[in-house]
Amino acid sequence: MKKKVGRKTREGRIVLKADGTLRVPDRPIIPYVQGDGTGVDIWPAGQQVMDAAVEKAYGGRRSIEWLRIYAGQEAMDRFGTPLPESTLKAFRSYRVGIKGPLTTPVGGGIRSVNVTLRQVLDLYACVRPVYHVPGVPSPVRNPEQVNMVIFRENTEDVYAGIEWKKGSQEAKKVLRFLNEEMLAGSGKRIRADSGIGVKPVSLRATQRIVRMAIQHAIQEGCPSVTLVHKGNIMKYTEGAFRDWGYALARKEFASKVVFEEDQGKAGAKRKGTRLVMKDRIADAMFQQVLLRPEEYSVICTLNLNGDYLSDACAAMVGGLGMAPGGNLGDGRAVFEATHGSAPRYAGQDKVNPSSLILSGVSMLEYMGWREAGAMIQEALMRTVRQRTVTYDLERQMRAEGRKGVKLLRCSEFADAICKNMK
């Protein structure tokens, strides 16, 4: 017998409209995963801040109906699987969700809960805004110059990689095929004691991640999109990512973009052109973000490059504890704390909830509730400027010799943010 859907449930669903935008009701149902380890601490703090901001920004006219679902170790303990079908169903049905950090249980089955969640829901873009909260200690001189969004392809490259162990029958078979058929007469040969891996990069996946990055840049008035790749070495995967990305920009956004190599040519600075398309080799890009971060606003790249680069950029503005993140598909998104579950700190009401809170900001912006998101950002910045912070920031501030630093527990930090909302 088919389960009836109640009126409240129907009214609380976020709907994807024909034009690709979302219709968000005033009281949407948002599924959430508390998370493993320190999720028990940071989720209540994050929920408190998000609820307070929505209440104050809209005067009670809007609110979030939170729906608890399970994944990770908690789901394993309850249901015998780290990613129950009911969790996937909820994310599919309600379109927008958020989660704390997850631990993949040791043993067989899913290699990574996070990776599986992204692939099953086709959340093909890992989107990582990187910006500095004034007052947060940083290892670089001018962290305020770092203000970019990294779009990392979420379904291919190493995430869809296929491997065969050294000495396995599968590896021997692949080696035999490569050495005897594909490389015959080339003078090249793969060593017999090699493990073998294949990383796919497709035209379709490249086009949709580049399209999303360009659309974001145009919508937000960003000055540039930079394609990051290792195409000087891997010409038919990473190099193809670059070429396909440029081709898409020329075909679909010709009136909106100008290409870096064409900027000096006559007519390149035509009226209405705002967005510069450029590309950088991956290893050189690490130097660029350190020396010239202000020259980059939107970065679009493959999975492994994006993994390294997003964490490196997060370190420049204070670390993963201050880094928001989200996984986006077409009309569907799951936002998340970007750090690990840190089980040894679980239940101590100690850790910094800022990554989850700022991911909540990204979620509210995605829903079109920008006023509430801005209220959280401003209140969090005000709290940090007051030097009332959790232990990680407190330790770094004292090491820099700052005076008047006050140590707060995780829950107290959330209280302070709520009090600072104007």
Tab-separated table of C-alpha atoms in Angstrom:
chain	number	residue	atom	x	y	z
A	1	MET	CA	0.000	0.000	0.000
A	2	LYS	CA	1.400	3.385	-1.000
A	3	LYS	CA	2.116	5.694	1.916
A	4	LYS	CA	0.062	8.877	1.873
A	5	VAL	CA	1.910	12.180	1.794
A	6	GLY	CA	0.501	14.648	4.290
A	7	ARG	CA	-0.340	18.257	3.464
A	8	LYS	CA	2.441	19.549	5.704
A	9	THR	CA	4.972	17.355	3.943
A	10	ARG	CA	3.861	18.517	0.505
A	11	GLU	CA	3.881	22.168	1.523
A	12	GLY	CA	7.342	21.805	3.036
A	13	ARG	CA	9.008	20.418	-0.077
A	14	ILE	CA	11.412	22.540	-2.093
A	15	VAL	CA	10.395	22.255	-5.753
A	16	LEU	CA	12.557	22.468	-8.869
A	17	LYS	CA	10.846	24.749	-11.372
A	18	ALA	CA	10.924	24.360	-15.148
A	19	ASP	CA	13.536	27.124	-15.504
A	20	GLY	CA	15.950	25.258	-13.205
A	21	THR	CA	15.455	27.508	-10.165
A	22	LEU	CA	14.017	26.442	-6.820
A	23	ARG	CA	10.683	27.322	-5.278
A	24	VAL	CA	11.336	27.408	-1.545
A	25	PRO	CA	8.338	27.539	0.823
A	26	ASP	CA	8.448	29.700	3.923
A	27	ARG	CA	8.783	26.618	6.128
A	28	PRO	CA	10.836	24.101	4.137
A	29	ILE	CA	11.676	20.647	5.421
A	30	ILE	CA	15.465	20.306	5.489
A	31	PRO	CA	16.941	16.849	6.186
A	32	TYR	CA	20.107	16.830	8.256
A	33	VAL	CA	22.697	14.310	9.381
A	34	GLN	CA	24.120	15.202	12.778
A	35	GLY	CA	27.418	13.544	11.924
A	36	ASP	CA	29.828	11.263	13.715
A	37	GLY	CA	32.316	12.178	16.409
A	38	THR	CA	32.102	15.894	17.118
A	39	GLY	CA	28.858	16.106	15.164
A	40	VAL	CA	27.171	15.686	18.530
A	41	ASP	CA	28.647	19.078	19.512
A	42	ILE	CA	28.732	21.128	16.331
A	43	TRP	CA	25.276	20.231	14.998
A	44	PRO	CA	23.276	21.705	17.942
A	45	ALA	CA	25.445	24.830	17.707
A	46	GLY	CA	24.934	25.143	13.968
A	47	GLN	CA	21.196	24.552	14.157
A	48	GLN	CA	20.845	27.133	16.909
A	49	VAL	CA	22.617	29.783	14.843
A	50	MET	CA	20.703	29.034	11.639
A	51	ASP	CA	17.331	29.054	13.421
A	52	ALA	CA	18.126	32.336	15.174
A	53	ALA	CA	19.192	34.016	11.939
A	54	VAL	CA	16.085	32.910	10.030
A	55	GLU	CA	13.860	34.040	12.900
A	56	LYS	CA	15.495	37.483	13.158
A	57	ALA	CA	15.935	38.079	9.432
A	58	TYR	CA	12.296	37.367	8.583
A	59	GLY	CA	10.514	38.216	11.808
A	60	GLY	CA	9.073	34.743	12.264
A	61	ARG	CA	7.578	34.629	8.754
A	62	ARG	CA	10.021	31.885	7.799
A	63	SER	CA	11.462	28.907	9.651
A	64	ILE	CA	13.109	25.563	8.921
A	65	GLU	CA	11.496	22.224	9.724
A	66	TRP	CA	14.496	20.003	10.484
A	67	LEU	CA	14.221	16.316	9.560
A	68	ARG	CA	16.815	14.075	11.163
A	69	ILE	CA	18.274	11.311	8.991
A	70	TYR	CA	21.292	9.050	9.462
A	71	ALA	CA	24.597	8.232	7.793
A	72	GLY	CA	28.066	7.097	8.840
A	73	GLN	CA	28.804	5.197	12.025
A	74	GLU	CA	25.525	6.191	13.657
A	75	ALA	CA	23.613	4.702	10.716
A	76	MET	CA	25.790	1.588	10.842
A	77	ASP	CA	24.908	1.096	14.498
A	78	ARG	CA	21.183	1.632	13.897
A	79	PHE	CA	20.591	0.056	10.493
A	80	GLY	CA	23.630	-2.065	9.710
A	81	THR	CA	24.633	0.140	6.761
A	82	PRO	CA	26.491	3.471	6.725
A	83	LEU	CA	24.177	4.926	4.084
A	84	PRO	CA	20.543	3.758	4.400
A	85	GLU	CA	18.202	4.061	1.454
A	86	SER	CA	15.906	6.207	3.634
A	87	THR	CA	18.674	8.820	3.866
A	88	LEU	CA	19.143	8.910	0.106
A	89	LYS	CA	15.381	9.097	-0.362
A	90	ALA	CA	15.111	12.084	1.979
A	91	PHE	CA	17.882	14.004	0.216
A	92	ARG	CA	16.276	13.240	-3.149
A	93	SER	CA	12.791	14.177	-2.001
A	94	TYR	CA	13.562	17.430	-0.180
A	95	ARG	CA	16.373	18.551	-2.528
A	96	VAL	CA	18.390	20.568	0.023
A	97	GLY	CA	20.146	19.075	3.043
A	98	ILE	CA	23.094	19.528	5.360
A	99	LYS	CA	25.336	17.197	7.314
A	100	GLY	CA	28.073	17.055	9.889
A	101	PRO	CA	31.337	15.115	9.454
A	102	LEU	CA	31.057	11.396	8.687
A	103	THR	CA	33.262	8.424	9.466
A	104	THR	CA	33.318	5.517	7.051
A	105	PRO	CA	33.200	2.357	9.196
A	106	VAL	CA	36.220	0.058	8.962
A	107	GLY	CA	35.602	-3.106	6.942
A	108	GLY	CA	33.884	-3.958	3.687
A	109	GLY	CA	31.157	-2.201	1.825
A	110	ILE	CA	31.234	1.508	0.954
A	111	ARG	CA	34.740	2.897	0.481
A	112	SER	CA	33.618	6.397	1.508
A	113	VAL	CA	30.182	7.504	2.652
A	114	ASN	CA	30.822	11.045	1.441
A	115	VAL	CA	31.946	9.914	-2.016
A	116	THR	CA	29.040	7.480	-2.367
A	117	LEU	CA	26.526	10.131	-1.322
A	118	ARG	CA	27.839	12.525	-3.971
A	119	GLN	CA	27.859	9.919	-6.709
A	120	VAL	CA	24.470	8.331	-5.981
A	121	LEU	CA	22.748	11.730	-5.819
A	122	ASP	CA	24.819	13.021	-8.766
A	123	LEU	CA	26.057	15.992	-6.777
A	124	TYR	CA	28.695	16.661	-9.381
A	125	ALA	CA	30.121	19.924	-8.016
A	126	CYS	CA	31.983	20.218	-4.736
A	127	VAL	CA	31.756	23.954	-4.100
A	128	ARG	CA	34.146	25.468	-1.580
A	129	PRO	CA	33.942	29.203	-0.869
A	130	VAL	CA	37.243	30.411	0.585
A	131	TYR	CA	37.354	33.757	2.383
A	132	HIS	CA	38.968	35.166	5.503
A	133	VAL	CA	37.029	36.009	8.640
A	134	PRO	CA	38.799	39.097	10.044
A	135	GLY	CA	40.688	38.244	13.202
A	136	VAL	CA	41.175	34.544	12.461
A	137	PRO	CA	44.905	33.706	12.681
A	138	SER	CA	46.459	32.848	9.325
A	139	PRO	CA	49.891	31.641	8.154
A	140	VAL	CA	49.961	34.215	5.312
A	141	ARG	CA	50.498	37.978	5.509
A	142	ASN	CA	47.369	39.148	3.742
A	143	PRO	CA	44.632	36.542	4.115
A	144	GLU	CA	42.027	39.197	3.334
A	145	GLN	CA	43.147	38.981	-0.318
A	146	VAL	CA	41.850	35.401	-0.475
A	147	ASN	CA	38.263	35.508	-1.704
A	148	MET	CA	37.419	32.764	-4.168
A	149	VAL	CA	35.069	29.895	-4.851
A	150	ILE	CA	36.480	26.537	-5.949
A	151	PHE	CA	34.319	24.288	-8.140
A	152	ARG	CA	35.726	20.759	-7.947
A	153	GLU	CA	34.327	18.022	-10.195
A	154	ASN	CA	32.824	15.438	-7.890
A	155	THR	CA	32.110	12.290	-9.912
A	156	GLU	CA	35.162	11.480	-12.053
A	157	ASP	CA	38.958	11.517	-11.969
A	158	VAL	CA	40.125	9.655	-8.836
A	159	TYR	CA	36.556	9.505	-7.465
A	160	ALA	CA	35.647	7.204	-10.351
A	161	GLY	CA	39.114	5.686	-10.572
A	162	ILE	CA	39.542	1.955	-11.141
A	163	GLU	CA	42.546	0.195	-9.604
A	164	TRP	CA	44.157	-3.219	-9.812
A	165	LYS	CA	46.610	-4.389	-7.169
A	166	LYS	CA	50.187	-5.211	-8.121
A	167	GLY	CA	50.523	-8.902	-8.963
A	168	SER	CA	46.766	-9.533	-9.187
A	169	GLN	CA	45.398	-11.445	-12.151
A	170	GLU	CA	43.502	-8.319	-13.206
A	171	ALA	CA	46.659	-6.184	-13.104
A	172	LYS	CA	48.587	-8.778	-15.101
A	173	LYS	CA	45.842	-8.874	-17.713
A	174	VAL	CA	45.775	-5.095	-18.087
A	175	LEU	CA	49.579	-4.935	-18.200
A	176	ARG	CA	49.705	-7.591	-20.877
A	177	PHE	CA	47.151	-5.713	-22.978
A	178	LEU	CA	48.923	-2.380	-22.579
A	179	ASN	CA	52.456	-3.631	-23.143
A	180	GLU	CA	51.725	-6.087	-25.958
A	181	GLU	CA	49.012	-4.248	-27.853
A	182	MET	CA	48.748	-0.574	-26.967
A	183	LEU	CA	52.467	0.153	-26.465
A	184	ALA	CA	53.963	-2.263	-28.982
A	185	GLY	CA	56.628	-0.497	-31.028
A	186	SER	CA	56.415	2.721	-29.017
A	187	GLY	CA	59.549	2.102	-26.976
A	188	LYS	CA	57.469	2.438	-23.799
A	189	ARG	CA	56.704	-0.320	-21.342
A	190	ILE	CA	54.981	-0.435	-17.968
A	191	ARG	CA	56.922	-2.299	-15.287
A	192	ALA	CA	55.587	-5.733	-14.371
A	193	ASP	CA	55.542	-4.900	-10.637
A	194	SER	CA	53.142	-1.976	-11.106
A	195	GLY	CA	49.740	-1.399	-9.619
A	196	ILE	CA	47.454	-0.033	-12.323
A	197	GLY	CA	44.894	2.746	-12.120
A	198	VAL	CA	42.571	4.347	-14.645
A	199	LYS	CA	41.061	7.808	-14.185
A	200	PRO	CA	38.187	8.837	-16.480
A	201	VAL	CA	37.483	12.421	-17.554
A	202	SER	CA	34.436	12.840	-19.768
A	203	LEU	CA	33.130	15.616	-21.988
A	204	ARG	CA	29.723	15.611	-20.259
A	205	ALA	CA	31.080	15.917	-16.730
A	206	THR	CA	33.516	18.623	-17.795
A	207	GLN	CA	30.842	20.666	-19.505
A	208	ARG	CA	28.435	20.666	-16.595
A	209	ILE	CA	31.012	21.632	-13.935
A	210	VAL	CA	32.435	24.415	-16.126
A	211	ARG	CA	28.918	25.609	-16.946
A	212	MET	CA	28.021	25.795	-13.246
A	213	ALA	CA	31.224	27.709	-12.449
A	214	ILE	CA	30.618	30.249	-15.229
A	215	GLN	CA	26.962	30.677	-14.278
A	216	HIS	CA	27.977	31.331	-10.670
A	217	ALA	CA	30.593	33.877	-11.742
A	218	ILE	CA	28.117	35.751	-13.939
A	219	GLN	CA	25.391	35.700	-11.290
A	220	GLU	CA	27.712	36.961	-8.552
A	221	GLY	CA	29.584	39.478	-10.718
A	222	CYS	CA	32.949	37.729	-10.348
A	223	PRO	CA	35.764	38.975	-12.602
A	224	SER	CA	37.214	35.640	-13.752
A	225	VAL	CA	36.956	31.863	-14.036
A	226	THR	CA	40.205	29.894	-14.023
A	227	LEU	CA	40.402	26.315	-15.307
A	228	VAL	CA	43.085	24.418	-13.365
A	229	HIS	CA	44.610	21.301	-14.940
A	230	LYS	CA	47.754	19.286	-15.604
A	231	GLY	CA	47.212	19.300	-19.348
A	232	ASN	CA	50.880	19.848	-20.153
A	233	ILE	CA	51.451	16.194	-19.161
A	234	MET	CA	48.063	14.460	-19.326
A	235	LYS	CA	46.817	15.884	-22.594
A	236	TYR	CA	43.752	13.706	-23.208
A	237	THR	CA	42.254	13.905	-19.722
A	238	GLU	CA	43.416	17.063	-17.938
A	239	GLY	CA	44.252	18.804	-21.205
A	240	ALA	CA	40.869	17.836	-22.598
A	241	PHE	CA	39.227	19.336	-19.494
A	242	ARG	CA	40.806	22.663	-20.407
A	243	ASP	CA	39.938	22.448	-24.098
A	244	TRP	CA	36.360	21.314	-23.497
A	245	GLY	CA	35.908	24.029	-20.875
A	246	TYR	CA	37.037	26.749	-23.255
A	247	ALA	CA	34.860	25.330	-26.032
A	248	LEU	CA	31.786	25.418	-23.801
A	249	ALA	CA	32.505	29.018	-22.773
A	250	ARG	CA	32.793	30.043	-26.420
A	251	LYS	CA	29.607	28.253	-27.418
A	252	GLU	CA	27.263	29.041	-24.509
A	253	PHE	CA	28.636	32.292	-23.035
A	254	ALA	CA	30.193	34.064	-26.027
A	255	SER	CA	28.545	37.398	-25.198
A	256	LYS	CA	29.478	37.208	-21.515
A	257	VAL	CA	33.158	36.225	-21.494
A	258	VAL	CA	36.498	37.322	-22.898
A	259	PHE	CA	39.487	34.984	-23.019
A	260	GLU	CA	42.715	35.978	-21.329
A	261	GLU	CA	44.800	35.458	-24.448
A	262	ASP	CA	42.438	37.729	-26.406
A	263	GLN	CA	42.299	40.617	-23.948
A	264	GLY	CA	44.770	42.732	-25.854
A	265	LYS	CA	43.084	42.228	-29.210
A	266	ALA	CA	40.801	44.745	-30.841
A	267	GLY	CA	37.181	44.297	-29.806
A	268	ALA	CA	38.015	42.054	-26.870
A	269	LYS	CA	36.818	44.636	-24.355
A	270	ARG	CA	33.427	45.008	-25.936
A	271	LYS	CA	30.622	46.566	-23.972
A	272	GLY	CA	29.042	44.300	-21.395
A	273	THR	CA	31.957	41.875	-21.117
A	274	ARG	CA	32.872	41.275	-17.479
A	275	LEU	CA	34.144	37.739	-17.138
A	276	VAL	CA	37.684	36.685	-18.056
A	277	MET	CA	38.258	32.999	-18.870
A	278	LYS	CA	41.780	31.730	-18.176
A	279	ASP	CA	43.622	28.561	-17.235
A	280	ARG	CA	46.596	27.581	-15.104
A	281	ILE	CA	48.737	24.460	-14.744
A	282	ALA	CA	47.904	22.800	-11.420
A	283	ASP	CA	51.348	22.966	-9.788
A	284	ALA	CA	51.832	26.603	-10.810
A	285	MET	CA	48.389	27.405	-9.389
A	286	PHE	CA	49.555	26.597	-5.866
A	287	GLN	CA	52.181	29.311	-6.210
A	288	GLN	CA	49.634	31.688	-7.712
A	289	VAL	CA	47.159	31.437	-4.843
A	290	LEU	CA	49.977	32.169	-2.409
A	291	LEU	CA	51.537	35.073	-4.293
A	292	ARG	CA	48.565	36.575	-6.195
A	293	PRO	CA	45.323	35.338	-4.590
A	294	GLU	CA	43.510	38.545	-5.493
A	295	GLU	CA	43.747	37.613	-9.202
A	296	TYR	CA	41.488	34.570	-8.783
A	297	SER	CA	37.801	34.611	-7.938
A	298	VAL	CA	36.288	31.401	-9.368
A	299	ILE	CA	38.411	28.282	-9.864
A	300	CYS	CA	37.110	25.248	-11.747
A	301	THR	CA	39.066	22.019	-11.722
A	302	LEU	CA	39.079	18.234	-11.671
A	303	ASN	CA	38.655	16.146	-8.555
A	304	LEU	CA	42.175	15.535	-7.304
A	305	ASN	CA	43.452	19.012	-8.152
A	306	GLY	CA	40.437	20.479	-6.377
A	307	ASP	CA	40.996	18.290	-3.338
A	308	TYR	CA	44.512	19.621	-2.838
A	309	LEU	CA	43.752	23.185	-3.801
A	310	SER	CA	40.640	23.696	-1.697
A	311	ASP	CA	42.360	22.455	1.467
A	312	ALA	CA	45.475	24.527	0.749
A	313	CYS	CA	43.385	27.665	0.261
A	314	ALA	CA	41.414	26.886	3.423
A	315	ALA	CA	44.718	26.756	5.323
A	316	MET	CA	45.488	30.273	4.109
A	317	VAL	CA	42.378	31.647	5.826
A	318	GLY	CA	42.620	29.703	9.071
A	319	GLY	CA	42.126	26.015	8.279
A	320	LEU	CA	39.302	23.571	7.667
A	321	GLY	CA	37.603	24.616	10.889
A	322	MET	CA	36.668	27.853	9.098
A	323	ALA	CA	35.931	26.318	5.676
A	324	PRO	CA	32.362	25.895	4.375
A	325	GLY	CA	31.464	23.417	1.660
A	326	GLY	CA	28.605	22.066	-0.364
A	327	ASN	CA	27.917	19.399	-2.966
A	328	LEU	CA	25.645	20.601	-5.753
A	329	GLY	CA	23.836	18.920	-8.611
A	330	ASP	CA	21.036	20.082	-10.862
A	331	GLY	CA	18.377	21.319	-8.456
A	332	ARG	CA	19.768	19.372	-5.515
A	333	ALA	CA	22.425	20.133	-2.856
A	334	VAL	CA	23.903	18.753	0.356
A	335	PHE	CA	26.027	21.123	2.409
A	336	GLU	CA	28.591	19.881	4.909
A	337	ALA	CA	31.282	20.540	7.465
A	338	THR	CA	34.539	20.081	5.543
A	339	HIS	CA	36.655	18.713	8.393
A	340	GLY	CA	36.843	15.220	9.868
A	341	SER	CA	34.807	13.775	12.708
A	342	ALA	CA	37.603	14.034	15.352
A	343	PRO	CA	36.092	11.337	17.605
A	344	ARG	CA	38.532	11.946	20.475
A	345	TYR	CA	36.900	15.358	21.037
A	346	ALA	CA	33.323	14.101	20.754
A	347	GLY	CA	30.981	15.200	23.525
A	348	GLN	CA	33.455	17.646	25.045
A	349	ASP	CA	31.605	20.762	23.810
A	350	LYS	CA	34.985	22.018	22.673
A	351	VAL	CA	35.456	22.113	18.932
A	352	ASN	CA	34.914	25.012	16.554
A	353	PRO	CA	31.500	24.782	14.794
A	354	SER	CA	32.332	27.500	12.224
A	355	SER	CA	32.744	25.171	9.237
A	356	LEU	CA	29.219	23.815	9.708
A	357	ILE	CA	27.811	27.263	10.499
A	358	LEU	CA	29.354	28.810	7.373
A	359	SER	CA	28.136	25.837	5.334
A	360	GLY	CA	24.716	26.759	6.680
A	361	VAL	CA	25.296	30.233	5.254
A	362	SER	CA	25.974	28.667	1.852
A	363	MET	CA	22.805	26.595	2.200
A	364	LEU	CA	20.688	29.636	3.020
A	365	GLU	CA	22.156	31.505	0.051
A	366	TYR	CA	21.389	28.542	-2.213
A	367	MET	CA	17.781	28.676	-0.988
A	368	GLY	CA	17.616	32.384	-1.769
A	369	TRP	CA	17.523	33.345	1.913
A	370	ARG	CA	20.514	35.643	1.623
A	371	GLU	CA	19.442	38.009	4.382
A	372	ALA	CA	19.694	35.226	6.979
A	373	GLY	CA	23.024	34.053	5.567
A	374	ALA	CA	24.482	37.555	5.698
A	375	MET	CA	23.264	37.961	9.277
A	376	ILE	CA	25.186	34.829	10.320
A	377	GLN	CA	28.367	35.912	8.536
A	378	GLU	CA	28.331	39.353	10.104
A	379	ALA	CA	27.587	37.999	13.585
A	380	LEU	CA	30.334	35.374	13.355
A	381	MET	CA	32.835	38.011	12.216
A	382	ARG	CA	31.773	40.290	15.056
A	383	THR	CA	32.252	37.445	17.547
A	384	VAL	CA	35.760	36.671	16.293
A	385	ARG	CA	36.724	40.364	16.338
A	386	GLN	CA	35.671	40.412	19.993
A	387	ARG	CA	38.207	37.597	20.532
A	388	THR	CA	35.597	35.337	22.068
A	389	VAL	CA	36.469	32.062	20.356
A	390	THR	CA	36.805	28.290	20.703
A	391	TYR	CA	40.003	26.561	21.794
A	392	ASP	CA	41.617	26.247	18.347
A	393	LEU	CA	41.437	29.962	17.614
A	394	GLU	CA	42.102	30.916	21.225
A	395	ARG	CA	45.359	28.942	21.206
A	396	GLN	CA	46.528	30.550	17.967
A	397	MET	CA	45.585	34.057	19.084
A	398	ARG	CA	47.500	33.697	22.327
A	399	ALA	CA	50.499	32.300	20.438
A	400	GLU	CA	50.486	35.518	18.378
A	401	GLY	CA	50.516	37.545	21.586
A	402	ARG	CA	46.997	38.915	21.322
A	403	LYS	CA	45.475	40.236	24.527
A	404	GLY	CA	41.967	39.928	25.865
A	405	VAL	CA	41.215	36.553	24.274
A	406	LYS	CA	38.314	34.702	25.893
A	407	LEU	CA	37.956	30.922	25.542
A	408	LEU	CA	34.429	29.693	24.795
A	409	ARG	CA	32.957	26.242	24.568
A	410	CYS	CA	31.321	25.186	21.324
A	411	SER	CA	27.814	25.905	22.650
A	412	GLU	CA	28.936	29.235	24.155
A	413	PHE	CA	30.386	30.283	20.799
A	414	ALA	CA	26.985	29.643	19.195
A	415	ASP	CA	25.339	31.714	21.958
A	416	ALA	CA	27.774	34.558	21.300
A	417	ILE	CA	27.053	34.529	17.562
A	418	CYS	CA	23.304	34.675	18.208
A	419	LYS	CA	23.753	37.617	20.604
A	420	ASN	CA	25.793	39.445	17.950
A	421	MET	CA	23.087	39.232	15.291
A	422	LYS	CA	21.908	42.698	14.361
